[in-house]
PDB file of C-alpha atoms in Angstrom:
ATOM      1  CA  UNK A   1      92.967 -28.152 268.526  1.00  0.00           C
ATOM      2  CA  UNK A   2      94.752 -25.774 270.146  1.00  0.00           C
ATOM      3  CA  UNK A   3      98.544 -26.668 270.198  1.00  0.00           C
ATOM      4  CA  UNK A   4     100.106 -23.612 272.213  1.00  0.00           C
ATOM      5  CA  UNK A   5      97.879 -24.012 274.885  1.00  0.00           C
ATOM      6  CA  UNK A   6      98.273 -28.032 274.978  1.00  0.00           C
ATOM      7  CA  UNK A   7     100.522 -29.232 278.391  1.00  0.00           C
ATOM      8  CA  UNK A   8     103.785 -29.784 276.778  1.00  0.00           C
ATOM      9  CA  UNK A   9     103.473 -33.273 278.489  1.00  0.00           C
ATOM     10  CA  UNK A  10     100.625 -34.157 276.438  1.00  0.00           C
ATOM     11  CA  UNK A  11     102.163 -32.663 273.287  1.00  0.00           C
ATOM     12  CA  UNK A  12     105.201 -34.985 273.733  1.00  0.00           C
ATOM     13  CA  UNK A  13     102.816 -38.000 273.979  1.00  0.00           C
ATOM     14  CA  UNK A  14     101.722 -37.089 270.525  1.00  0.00           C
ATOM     15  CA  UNK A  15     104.963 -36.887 268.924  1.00  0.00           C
ATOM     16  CA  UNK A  16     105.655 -40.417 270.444  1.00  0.00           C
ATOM     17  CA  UNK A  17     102.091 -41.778 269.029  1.00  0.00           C
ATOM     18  CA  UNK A  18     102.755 -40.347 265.821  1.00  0.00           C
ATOM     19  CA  UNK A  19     106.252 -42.188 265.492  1.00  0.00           C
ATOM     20  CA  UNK A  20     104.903 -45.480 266.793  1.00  0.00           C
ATOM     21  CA  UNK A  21     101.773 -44.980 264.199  1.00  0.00           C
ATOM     22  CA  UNK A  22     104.111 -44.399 261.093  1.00  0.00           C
ATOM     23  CA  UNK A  23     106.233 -47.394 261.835  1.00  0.00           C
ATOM     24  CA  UNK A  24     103.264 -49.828 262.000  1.00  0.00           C
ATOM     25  CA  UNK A  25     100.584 -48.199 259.555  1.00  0.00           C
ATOM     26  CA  UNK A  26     100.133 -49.480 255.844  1.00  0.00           C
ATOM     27  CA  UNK A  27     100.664 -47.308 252.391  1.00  0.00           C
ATOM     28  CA  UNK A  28      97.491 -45.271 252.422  1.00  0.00           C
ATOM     29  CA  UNK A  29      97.424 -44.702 255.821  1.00  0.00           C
ATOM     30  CA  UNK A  30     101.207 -43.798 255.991  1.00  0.00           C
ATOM     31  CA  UNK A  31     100.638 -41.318 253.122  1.00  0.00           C
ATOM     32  CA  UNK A  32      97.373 -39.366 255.157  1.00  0.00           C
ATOM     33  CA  UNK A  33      99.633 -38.631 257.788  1.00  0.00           C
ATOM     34  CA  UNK A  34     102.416 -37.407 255.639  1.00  0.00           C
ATOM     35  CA  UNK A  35      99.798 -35.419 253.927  1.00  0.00           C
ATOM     36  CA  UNK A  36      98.151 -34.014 257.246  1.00  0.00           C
ATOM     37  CA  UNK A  37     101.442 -33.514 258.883  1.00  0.00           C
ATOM     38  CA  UNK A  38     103.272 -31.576 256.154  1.00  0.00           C
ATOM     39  CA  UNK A  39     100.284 -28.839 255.321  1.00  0.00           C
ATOM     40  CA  UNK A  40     100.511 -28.354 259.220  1.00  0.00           C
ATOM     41  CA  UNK A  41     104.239 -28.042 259.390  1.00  0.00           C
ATOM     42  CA  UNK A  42     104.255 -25.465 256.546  1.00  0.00           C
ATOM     43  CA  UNK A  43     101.454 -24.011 257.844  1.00  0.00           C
ATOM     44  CA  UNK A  44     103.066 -23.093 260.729  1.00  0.00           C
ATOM     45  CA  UNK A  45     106.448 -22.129 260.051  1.00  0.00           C
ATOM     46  CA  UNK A  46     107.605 -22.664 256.286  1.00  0.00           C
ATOM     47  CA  UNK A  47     110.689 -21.593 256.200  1.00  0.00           C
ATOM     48  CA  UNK A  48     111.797 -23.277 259.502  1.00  0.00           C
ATOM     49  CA  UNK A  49     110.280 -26.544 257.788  1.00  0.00           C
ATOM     50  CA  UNK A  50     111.934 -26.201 254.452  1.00  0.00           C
ATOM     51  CA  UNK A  51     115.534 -25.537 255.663  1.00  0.00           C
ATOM     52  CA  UNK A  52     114.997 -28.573 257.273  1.00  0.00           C
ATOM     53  CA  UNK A  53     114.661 -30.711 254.373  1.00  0.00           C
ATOM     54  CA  UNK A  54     116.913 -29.203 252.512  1.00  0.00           C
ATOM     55  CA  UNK A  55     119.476 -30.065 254.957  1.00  0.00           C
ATOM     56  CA  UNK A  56     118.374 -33.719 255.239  1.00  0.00           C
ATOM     57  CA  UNK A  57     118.105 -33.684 251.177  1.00  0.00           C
ATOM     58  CA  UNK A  58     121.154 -35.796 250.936  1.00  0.00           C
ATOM     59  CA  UNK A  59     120.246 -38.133 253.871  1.00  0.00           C
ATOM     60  CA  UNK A  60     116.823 -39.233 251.866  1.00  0.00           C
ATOM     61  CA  UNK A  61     118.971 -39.307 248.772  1.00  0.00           C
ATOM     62  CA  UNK A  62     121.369 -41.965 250.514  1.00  0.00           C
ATOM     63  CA  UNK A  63     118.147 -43.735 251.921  1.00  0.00           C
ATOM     64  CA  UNK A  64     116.751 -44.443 248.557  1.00  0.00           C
ATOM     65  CA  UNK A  65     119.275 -45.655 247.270  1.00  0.00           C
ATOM     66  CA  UNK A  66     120.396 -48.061 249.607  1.00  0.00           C
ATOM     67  CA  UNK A  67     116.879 -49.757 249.615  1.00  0.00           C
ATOM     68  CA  UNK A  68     116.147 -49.140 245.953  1.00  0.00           C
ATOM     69  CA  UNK A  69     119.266 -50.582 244.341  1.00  0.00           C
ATOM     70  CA  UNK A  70     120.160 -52.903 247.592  1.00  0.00           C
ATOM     71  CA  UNK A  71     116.618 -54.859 248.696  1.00  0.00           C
ATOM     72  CA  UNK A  72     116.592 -58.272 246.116  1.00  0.00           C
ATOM     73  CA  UNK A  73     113.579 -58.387 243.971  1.00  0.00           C
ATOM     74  CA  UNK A  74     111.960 -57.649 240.702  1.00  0.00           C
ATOM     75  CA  UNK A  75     114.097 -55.518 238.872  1.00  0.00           C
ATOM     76  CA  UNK A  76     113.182 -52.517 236.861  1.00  0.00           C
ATOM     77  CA  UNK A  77     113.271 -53.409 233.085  1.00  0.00           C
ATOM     78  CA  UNK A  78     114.420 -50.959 230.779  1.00  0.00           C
ATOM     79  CA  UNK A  79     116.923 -49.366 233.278  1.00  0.00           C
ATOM     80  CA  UNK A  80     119.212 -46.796 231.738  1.00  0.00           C
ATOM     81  CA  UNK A  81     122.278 -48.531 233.277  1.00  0.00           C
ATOM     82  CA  UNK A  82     123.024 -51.760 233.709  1.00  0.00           C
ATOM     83  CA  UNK A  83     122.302 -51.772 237.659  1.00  0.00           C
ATOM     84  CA  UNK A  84     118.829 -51.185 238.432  1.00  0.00           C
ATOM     85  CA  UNK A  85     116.778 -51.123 241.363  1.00  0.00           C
ATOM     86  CA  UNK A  86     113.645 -53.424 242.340  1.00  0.00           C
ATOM     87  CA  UNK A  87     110.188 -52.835 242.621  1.00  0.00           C
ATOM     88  CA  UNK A  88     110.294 -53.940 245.840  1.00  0.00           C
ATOM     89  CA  UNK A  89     113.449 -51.548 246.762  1.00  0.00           C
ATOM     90  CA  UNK A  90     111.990 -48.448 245.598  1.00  0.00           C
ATOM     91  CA  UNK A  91     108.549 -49.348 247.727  1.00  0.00           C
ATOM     92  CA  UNK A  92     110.626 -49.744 250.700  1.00  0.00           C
ATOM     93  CA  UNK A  93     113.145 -45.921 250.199  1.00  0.00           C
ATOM     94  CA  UNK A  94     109.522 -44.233 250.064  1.00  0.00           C
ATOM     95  CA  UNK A  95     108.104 -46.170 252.986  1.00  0.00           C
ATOM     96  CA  UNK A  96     111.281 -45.371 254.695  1.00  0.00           C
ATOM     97  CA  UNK A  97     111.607 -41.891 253.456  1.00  0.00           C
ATOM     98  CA  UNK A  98     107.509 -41.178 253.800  1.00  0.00           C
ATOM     99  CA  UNK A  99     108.262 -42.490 257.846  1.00  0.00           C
ATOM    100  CA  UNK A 100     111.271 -39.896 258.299  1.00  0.00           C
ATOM    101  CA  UNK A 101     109.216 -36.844 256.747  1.00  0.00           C
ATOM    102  CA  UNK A 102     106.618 -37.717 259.331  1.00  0.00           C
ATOM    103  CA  UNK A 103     108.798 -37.739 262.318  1.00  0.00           C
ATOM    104  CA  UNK A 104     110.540 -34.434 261.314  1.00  0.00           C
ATOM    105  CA  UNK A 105     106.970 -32.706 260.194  1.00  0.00           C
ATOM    106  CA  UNK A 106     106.122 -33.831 263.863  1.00  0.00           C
ATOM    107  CA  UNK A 107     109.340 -33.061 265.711  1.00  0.00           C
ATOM    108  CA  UNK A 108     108.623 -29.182 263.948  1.00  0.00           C
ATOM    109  CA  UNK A 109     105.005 -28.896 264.943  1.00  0.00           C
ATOM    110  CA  UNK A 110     106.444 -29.812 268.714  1.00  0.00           C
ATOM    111  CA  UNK A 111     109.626 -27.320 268.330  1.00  0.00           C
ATOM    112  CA  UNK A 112     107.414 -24.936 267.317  1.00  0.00           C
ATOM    113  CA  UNK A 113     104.155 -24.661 269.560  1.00  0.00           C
ATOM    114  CA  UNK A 114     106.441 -25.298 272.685  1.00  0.00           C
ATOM    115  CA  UNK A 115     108.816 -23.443 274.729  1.00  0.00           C
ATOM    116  CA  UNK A 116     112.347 -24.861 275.545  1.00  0.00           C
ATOM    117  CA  UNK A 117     111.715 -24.893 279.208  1.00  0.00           C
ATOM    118  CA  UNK A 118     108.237 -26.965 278.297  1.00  0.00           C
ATOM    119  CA  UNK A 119     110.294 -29.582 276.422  1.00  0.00           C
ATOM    120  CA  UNK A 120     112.441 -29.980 279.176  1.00  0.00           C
ATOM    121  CA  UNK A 121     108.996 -30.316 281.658  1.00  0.00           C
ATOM    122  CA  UNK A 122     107.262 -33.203 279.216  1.00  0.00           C
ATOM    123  CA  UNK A 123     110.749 -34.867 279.053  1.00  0.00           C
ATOM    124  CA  UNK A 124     111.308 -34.196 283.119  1.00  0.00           C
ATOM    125  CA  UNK A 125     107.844 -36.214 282.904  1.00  0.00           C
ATOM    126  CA  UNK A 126     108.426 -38.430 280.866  1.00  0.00           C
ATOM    127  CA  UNK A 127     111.077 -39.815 282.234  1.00  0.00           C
ATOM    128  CA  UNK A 128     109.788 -39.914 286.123  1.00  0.00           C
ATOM    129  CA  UNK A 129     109.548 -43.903 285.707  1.00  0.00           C
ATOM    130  CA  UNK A 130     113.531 -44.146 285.031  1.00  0.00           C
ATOM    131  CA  UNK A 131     113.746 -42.739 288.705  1.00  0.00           C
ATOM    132  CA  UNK A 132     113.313 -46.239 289.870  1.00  0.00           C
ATOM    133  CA  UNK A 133     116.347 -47.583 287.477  1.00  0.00           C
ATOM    134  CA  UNK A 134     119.021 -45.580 288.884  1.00  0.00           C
ATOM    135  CA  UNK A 135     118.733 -42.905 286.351  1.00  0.00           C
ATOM    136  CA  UNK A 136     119.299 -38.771 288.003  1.00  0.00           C
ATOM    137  CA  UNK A 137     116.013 -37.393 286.219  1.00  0.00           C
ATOM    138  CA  UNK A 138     116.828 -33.797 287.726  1.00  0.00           C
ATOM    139  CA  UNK A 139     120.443 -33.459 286.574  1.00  0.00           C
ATOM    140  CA  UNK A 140     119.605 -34.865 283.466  1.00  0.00           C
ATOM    141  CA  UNK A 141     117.120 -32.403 282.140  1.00  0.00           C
ATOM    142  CA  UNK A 142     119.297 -29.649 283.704  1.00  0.00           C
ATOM    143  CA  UNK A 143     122.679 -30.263 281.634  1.00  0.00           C
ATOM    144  CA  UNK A 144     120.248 -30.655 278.598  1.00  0.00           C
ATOM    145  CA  UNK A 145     118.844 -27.403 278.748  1.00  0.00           C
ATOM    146  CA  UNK A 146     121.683 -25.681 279.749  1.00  0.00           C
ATOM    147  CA  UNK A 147     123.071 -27.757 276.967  1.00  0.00           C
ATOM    148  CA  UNK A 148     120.786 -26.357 274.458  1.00  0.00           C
ATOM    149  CA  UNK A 149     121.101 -22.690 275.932  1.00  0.00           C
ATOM    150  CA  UNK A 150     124.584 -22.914 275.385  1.00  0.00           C
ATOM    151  CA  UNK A 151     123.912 -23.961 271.831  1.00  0.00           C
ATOM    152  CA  UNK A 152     121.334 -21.088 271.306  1.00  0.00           C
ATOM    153  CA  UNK A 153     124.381 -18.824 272.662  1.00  0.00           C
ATOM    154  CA  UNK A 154     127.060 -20.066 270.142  1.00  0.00           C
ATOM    155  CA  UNK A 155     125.176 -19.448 267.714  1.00  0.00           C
ATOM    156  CA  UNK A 156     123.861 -16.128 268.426  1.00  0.00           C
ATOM    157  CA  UNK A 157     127.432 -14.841 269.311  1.00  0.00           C
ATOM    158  CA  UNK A 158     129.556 -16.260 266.269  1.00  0.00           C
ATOM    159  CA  UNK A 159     126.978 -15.599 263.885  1.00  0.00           C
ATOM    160  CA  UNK A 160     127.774 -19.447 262.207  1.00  0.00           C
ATOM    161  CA  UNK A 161     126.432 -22.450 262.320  1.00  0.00           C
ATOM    162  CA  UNK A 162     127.006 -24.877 265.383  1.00  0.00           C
ATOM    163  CA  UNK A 163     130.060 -27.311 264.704  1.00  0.00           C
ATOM    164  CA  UNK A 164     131.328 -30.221 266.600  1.00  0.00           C
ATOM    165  CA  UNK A 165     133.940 -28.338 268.054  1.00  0.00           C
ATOM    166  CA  UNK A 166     131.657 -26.639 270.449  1.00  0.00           C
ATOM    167  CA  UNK A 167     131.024 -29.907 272.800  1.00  0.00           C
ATOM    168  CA  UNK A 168     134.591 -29.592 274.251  1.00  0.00           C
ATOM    169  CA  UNK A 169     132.965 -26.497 275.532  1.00  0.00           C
ATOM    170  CA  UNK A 170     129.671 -27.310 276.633  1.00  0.00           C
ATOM    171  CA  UNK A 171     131.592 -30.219 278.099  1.00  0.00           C
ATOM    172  CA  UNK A 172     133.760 -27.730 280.158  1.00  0.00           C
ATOM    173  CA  UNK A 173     131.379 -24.954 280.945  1.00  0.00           C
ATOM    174  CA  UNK A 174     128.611 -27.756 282.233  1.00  0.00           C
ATOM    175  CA  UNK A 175     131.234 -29.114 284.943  1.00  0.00           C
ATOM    176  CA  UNK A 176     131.930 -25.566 285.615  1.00  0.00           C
ATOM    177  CA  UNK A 177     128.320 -24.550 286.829  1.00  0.00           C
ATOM    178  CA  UNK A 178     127.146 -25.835 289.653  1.00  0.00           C
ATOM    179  CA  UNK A 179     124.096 -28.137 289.496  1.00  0.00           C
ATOM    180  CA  UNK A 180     121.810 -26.617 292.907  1.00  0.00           C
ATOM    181  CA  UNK A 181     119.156 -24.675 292.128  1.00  0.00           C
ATOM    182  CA  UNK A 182     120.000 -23.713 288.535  1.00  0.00           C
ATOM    183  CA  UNK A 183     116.932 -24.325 286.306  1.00  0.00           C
ATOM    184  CA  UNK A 184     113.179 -24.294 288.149  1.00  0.00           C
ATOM    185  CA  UNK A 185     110.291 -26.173 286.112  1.00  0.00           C
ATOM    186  CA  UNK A 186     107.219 -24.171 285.660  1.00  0.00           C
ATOM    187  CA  UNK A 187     104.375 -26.497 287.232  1.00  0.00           C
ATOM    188  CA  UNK A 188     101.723 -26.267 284.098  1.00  0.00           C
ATOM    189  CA  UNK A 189      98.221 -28.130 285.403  1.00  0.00           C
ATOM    190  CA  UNK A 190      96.527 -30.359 282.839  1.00  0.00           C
ATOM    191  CA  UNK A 191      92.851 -29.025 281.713  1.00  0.00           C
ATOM    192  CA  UNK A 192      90.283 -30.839 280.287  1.00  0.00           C
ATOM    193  CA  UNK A 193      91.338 -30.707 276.794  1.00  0.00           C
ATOM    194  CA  UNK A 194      94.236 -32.602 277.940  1.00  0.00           C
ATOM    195  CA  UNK A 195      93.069 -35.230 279.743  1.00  0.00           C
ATOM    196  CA  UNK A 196      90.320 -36.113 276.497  1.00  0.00           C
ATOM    197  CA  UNK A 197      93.194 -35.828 274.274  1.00  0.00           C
ATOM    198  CA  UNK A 198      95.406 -38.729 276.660  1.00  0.00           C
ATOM    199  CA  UNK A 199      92.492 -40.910 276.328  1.00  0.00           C
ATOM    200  CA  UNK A 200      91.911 -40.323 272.861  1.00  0.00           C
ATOM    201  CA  UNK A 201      95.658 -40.974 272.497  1.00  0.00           C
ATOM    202  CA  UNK A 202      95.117 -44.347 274.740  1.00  0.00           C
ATOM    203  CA  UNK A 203      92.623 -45.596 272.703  1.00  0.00           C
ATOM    204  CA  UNK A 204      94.294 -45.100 269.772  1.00  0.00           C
ATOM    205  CA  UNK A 205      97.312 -46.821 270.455  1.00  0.00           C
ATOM    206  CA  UNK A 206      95.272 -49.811 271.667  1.00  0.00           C
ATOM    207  CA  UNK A 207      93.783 -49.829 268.176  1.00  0.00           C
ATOM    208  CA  UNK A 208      96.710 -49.867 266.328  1.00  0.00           C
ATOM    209  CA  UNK A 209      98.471 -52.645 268.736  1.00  0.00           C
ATOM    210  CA  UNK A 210      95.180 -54.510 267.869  1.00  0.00           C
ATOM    211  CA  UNK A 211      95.163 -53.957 264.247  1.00  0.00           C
ATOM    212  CA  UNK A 212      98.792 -54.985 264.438  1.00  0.00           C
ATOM    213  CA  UNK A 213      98.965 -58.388 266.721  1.00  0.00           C
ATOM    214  CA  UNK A 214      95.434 -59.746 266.980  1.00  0.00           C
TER     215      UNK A 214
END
């Protein structure tokens, strides 16, 4: 399947499938996708992939041991000290933890077969329905990609890594532009690849809301 060549649209519907799959599928199941997921993420851009976890290393650290020493159960005989976890605590930090790999192998596969101004077209998209609610579609995928332009800049200029300092400026720099005719979507047409992999995608989440409720 090519990825790079997918409508961004389509490639967004994925990432959301993939999320909804790993919070409803069992062990083994929830372990293939880890499995398929991470070989394609490193695949594609190691590094990228690996800084990544090493910056959420403390995150999954925290996770585990939240559910492993906090979720009652069966405790772990023979533990070193005399608080241990349950058996029923550590199967929950790797469900947990197995879950969050997933959805950050998947949000890198997305980051990196698709251009920023695609992202902003599947989310444009995706959120056409909002329209209806009250919700400005237009200005809201502007200031987010000017948002993440301005990040990009930062970055690039001071050489360091983005701190929360910086949204004072976005903030001030995003009233300062005006918001007419600033950012123009690239109309992208969806090809036949596409539309097999939406019903694939359709039929798939009707199996899993079957396997799930009926």
């Amino acid at each position: 399947m090519d990825l790079l060549n997918m409508h961004p649209f389509v490639k967004m519907l994925m990432f959301l499938l993939i999320l909804i799959a790993a919070g409803i599928a069992d062990s083994q199941l929830l372990i293939a996708i880890l499995l398929i997921l991470f070989i394609a993420a490193v695949k594609m851009q190691f590094k990228v992939f690996w800084t990544t976890l090493r910056r959420a290393r403390w995150f999954f650290f925290s996770i585990f041991l939240i559910y492993a020493f906090g979720t009652p159960g069966e405790l772990v005989p023979h533990f070193p000290v005399s608080v241990a976890p349950s058996f029923e605590g550590l199967h929950l930090a790797l469900l947990q933890i197995s879950r969050l790999l997933i959805a950050l192998a998947a949000l890198n596969i997305l980051l990196v077969t698709t251009k920023k101004d695609e992202l902003m077209l599947a989310l444009y998209i995706l959120l056409q329905p909002l329209k209806y609610v009250g919700l400005d579609v237009e200005r809201f995928s502007v200031r987010l990609l000017l948002t993440l332009n301005y990040v990009d800049e930062v970055a690039v200029r001071g050489k360091a890594n983005f701190s929360f300092r910086h949204f004072n400026d976005i903030h001030s720099e995003l009233e300062a532009i005006p918001m007419v005719d600033i950012v123009y979507f690239e109309k992208k047409h969806f090809n036949s690849i596409d539309k097999v992999v939406m019903v694939l995608m359709l039929f798939v989440l009707g199996v899993m809301i079957a396997m799930r409720f009926l």
